[in-house]
């Protein structure tokens, strides 16, 4: 099984400040075709998860450009350039190269 | 805009089989390059992928649940279903259905389709208790 490990577990952020979440996989997520099979989801309080980023760095439809994804191989990062109140929730990375597994989640809260 | 809605019993007894249905509206379950998936989330905890089915009938299951899971599609009702046998307290969770859609992309070695789960149901809570 591919194990996904996120850090930090909790992330308090002042509105307008940047935020960064790390996700590491126990195996490389680089497909033989050269692309990375890593997505990011946000679960806002009381809601279903919503797709933010796919293939490591592609923003999903309607996702603000303050969200960006980067990384390769086993080390990935989700960055929010300027946190807004509506960004509160739990962020999950998910690998889709071998079956599907999620990270344990990072809870973003407003200071 | 496709919508997904889970339905099923909110309470299941230990050792029983859970049966959940996801009704798809706003689009036919038979059209397009999709898969249909189930994910669950124990209260206050993270997400666990259960499995998925493609229209052609191919299924993939979480290895940790594989022996207990069956996912099927009913095209006549535009629904897909989850059956999870030998339910125990550890199976108490919110169960979500989701649609795997995606995008084609070209590489030097060929054209691929990358799936992601952009559409989710609102979830249904299942409690296992006698």
XYZ file of C-alpha atoms in Angstrom:
241
model
C 0.000 0.000 0.000
C 1.098 3.562 -0.700
C 1.094 5.495 2.570
C 0.463 9.241 2.416
C 1.769 11.401 5.246
C 0.741 15.026 5.638
C 2.180 17.778 7.790
C 1.365 19.720 9.758
C -1.670 18.114 11.366
C -3.086 21.542 12.220
C -2.327 24.882 10.621
C -3.472 28.176 12.173
C -3.140 31.035 9.689
C -3.826 34.766 9.799
C -6.053 35.941 6.925
C -3.980 37.371 4.107
C -0.940 35.319 5.052
C 0.368 32.370 3.020
C -0.016 28.735 4.005
C 1.769 25.577 2.976
C 0.871 21.908 3.468
C 3.286 19.060 2.864
C 2.377 15.596 1.618
C 4.823 12.723 1.312
C 4.194 9.334 -0.248
C 5.886 6.069 0.675
C 6.482 5.357 -3.007
C 7.055 7.496 -6.060
C 3.829 8.769 -7.633
C 5.469 9.304 -10.998
C 3.720 7.300 -13.677
C 5.772 5.782 -16.489
C 4.136 8.373 -18.760
C 5.906 11.147 -16.867
C 2.936 12.505 -14.957
C 2.263 12.569 -11.233
C -0.824 10.863 -9.855
C -1.482 13.147 -6.898
C -4.595 15.185 -6.096
C -5.573 17.618 -3.364
C -9.035 17.903 -1.814
C -10.570 20.334 0.649
C -13.351 19.324 2.999
C -15.027 22.404 4.377
C -16.895 22.056 7.698
C -20.043 20.007 7.266
C -19.460 19.462 3.550
C -18.284 16.750 1.194
C -14.709 16.913 -0.071
C -14.104 19.085 -3.128
C -11.354 18.720 -5.697
C -8.719 21.459 -5.659
C -5.717 20.161 -7.594
C -5.181 17.178 -9.870
C -2.054 15.700 -11.422
C 0.007 17.444 -8.792
C -0.328 20.978 -10.088
C -3.487 21.496 -12.150
C -6.220 23.568 -10.547
C -9.703 22.141 -10.865
C -12.449 24.172 -12.471
C -13.479 27.156 -10.355
C -10.579 26.900 -7.916
C -9.053 30.322 -7.159
C -5.537 30.920 -8.406
C -4.306 31.533 -4.862
C -4.154 27.723 -4.628
C -1.184 25.991 -6.208
C 0.240 22.501 -6.143
C 3.808 21.443 -6.728
C 6.221 18.622 -6.150
C 7.339 15.369 -7.690
C 8.270 11.793 -6.942
C 7.379 11.454 -3.235
C 7.311 15.033 -1.986
C 4.402 17.400 -2.668
C 3.164 20.771 -1.463
C -0.102 22.645 -1.535
C 0.291 26.389 -1.170
C -2.258 29.097 -0.547
C -0.793 32.461 -1.419
C -3.164 34.513 0.746
C -5.505 32.646 3.062
C -9.124 33.736 3.200
C -11.749 32.835 5.798
C -13.514 30.547 3.308
C -10.383 28.355 3.049
C -11.031 26.860 6.485
C -11.358 23.089 6.521
C -9.382 19.881 6.231
C -7.041 19.425 3.297
C -6.271 15.934 2.006
C -3.728 14.733 -0.486
C -4.624 11.593 -2.402
C -2.555 9.289 -4.560
C -4.120 7.481 -7.491
C -1.151 5.610 -8.914
C -1.693 2.359 -7.021
C -5.286 1.954 -5.879
C -6.310 5.124 -3.998
C -5.120 6.299 -0.608
C -5.574 9.584 1.225
C -3.340 11.419 3.628
C -4.604 11.822 7.165
C -5.581 15.438 6.570
C -4.399 18.899 7.614
C -6.833 21.144 9.423
C -6.501 24.803 8.423
C -7.969 27.279 10.876
C -8.045 31.030 11.046
C -6.080 32.701 13.837
C -24.556 19.557 -13.585
C -24.487 16.001 -12.284
C -25.732 15.332 -8.767
C -25.212 12.260 -6.632
C -27.328 11.224 -3.668
C -26.650 8.357 -1.303
C -29.468 6.391 0.296
C -29.765 3.418 2.589
C -30.291 2.351 6.184
C -28.850 4.577 8.849
C -28.527 1.702 11.286
C -27.115 -1.756 10.664
C -26.643 -4.598 13.125
C -23.251 -6.220 13.622
C -22.529 -9.068 11.178
C -25.192 -7.826 8.750
C -24.569 -6.649 5.198
C -24.807 -2.942 4.446
C -26.515 -1.985 1.185
C -26.249 1.600 -0.065
C -27.378 3.160 -3.313
C -26.131 6.249 -5.093
C -28.642 7.863 -7.453
C -27.162 9.899 -10.261
C -29.164 12.812 -11.687
C -28.375 15.407 -14.301
C -26.690 12.909 -16.569
C -26.781 9.314 -17.674
C -24.608 6.850 -15.825
C -23.957 5.142 -19.150
C -22.484 8.120 -20.976
C -18.979 9.436 -20.820
C -15.644 8.240 -19.500
C -16.367 7.879 -15.792
C -15.986 5.609 -12.863
C -18.328 5.404 -9.878
C -16.803 5.238 -6.443
C -17.495 4.870 -2.727
C -15.505 6.557 0.046
C -16.161 6.568 3.758
C -15.215 8.716 6.733
C -15.559 7.739 10.402
C -16.716 10.625 12.547
C -13.905 13.090 13.108
C -11.445 11.045 11.054
C -10.006 10.962 7.553
C -11.177 9.616 4.231
C -10.945 5.970 3.247
C -11.480 4.860 -0.330
C -13.668 1.763 -0.610
C -13.707 1.025 -4.322
C -14.943 1.927 -7.794
C -16.645 0.503 -10.833
C -16.351 1.388 -14.484
C -19.333 1.112 -16.809
C -17.895 -1.967 -18.464
C -18.063 -3.708 -15.102
C -14.431 -3.525 -14.079
C -14.092 -3.040 -10.337
C -11.208 -2.054 -8.085
C -11.428 -2.380 -4.324
C -9.415 -1.231 -1.361
C -7.277 -4.283 -0.505
C -8.177 -3.934 3.175
C -11.898 -4.264 2.375
C -11.820 -6.360 -0.767
C -13.117 -9.561 0.808
C -16.269 -7.789 2.041
C -17.083 -5.308 -0.745
C -19.198 -5.494 -3.867
C -19.924 -2.480 -6.072
C -22.402 -2.745 -8.912
C -24.218 -0.532 -11.412
C -27.906 -0.497 -12.318
C -28.084 1.383 -15.598
C -31.877 1.127 -15.807
C -32.206 3.144 -12.613
C -29.151 5.357 -13.157
C -27.757 4.116 -9.862
C -24.764 2.320 -8.477
C -24.589 0.404 -5.240
C -22.332 -0.702 -2.431
C -22.617 -3.885 -0.442
C -20.362 -4.331 2.576
C -20.694 -7.592 4.457
C -19.898 -8.591 8.040
C -20.441 -5.088 9.360
C -18.779 -4.183 12.643
C -18.577 -1.110 14.849
C -15.425 -0.023 13.009
C -17.531 0.365 9.850
C -19.571 3.160 11.418
C -18.969 6.167 9.176
C -20.314 8.671 6.713
C -20.422 6.963 3.331
C -19.938 9.097 0.224
C -20.451 8.238 -3.413
C -18.442 10.084 -6.046
C -17.984 10.233 -9.782
C -14.545 9.865 -11.248
C -14.246 12.075 -14.292
C -11.117 13.533 -15.790
C -9.156 14.699 -18.752
C -7.172 13.347 -21.652
C -3.540 14.315 -21.916
C -0.862 13.587 -24.460
C 2.613 12.291 -23.755
C 5.408 11.112 -26.044
C 4.338 7.563 -25.230
C 0.678 8.058 -26.034
C -2.627 9.534 -24.900
C -3.835 8.881 -21.369
C -6.951 9.700 -19.353
C -6.417 11.047 -15.858
C -9.287 10.468 -13.462
C -10.180 12.632 -10.486
C -13.241 12.794 -8.230
C -14.829 16.152 -8.954
C -18.415 15.253 -8.041
C -19.449 13.916 -4.649
C -22.703 13.136 -2.916
C -23.581 14.744 0.400
C -22.935 11.540 2.309
C -25.070 9.248 4.397
C -24.355 8.265 7.979
C -24.268 4.569 8.797
C -24.102 3.355 12.376
C -23.378 -0.239 13.310
C -25.053 -1.163 16.547
C -27.220 -3.908 17.980
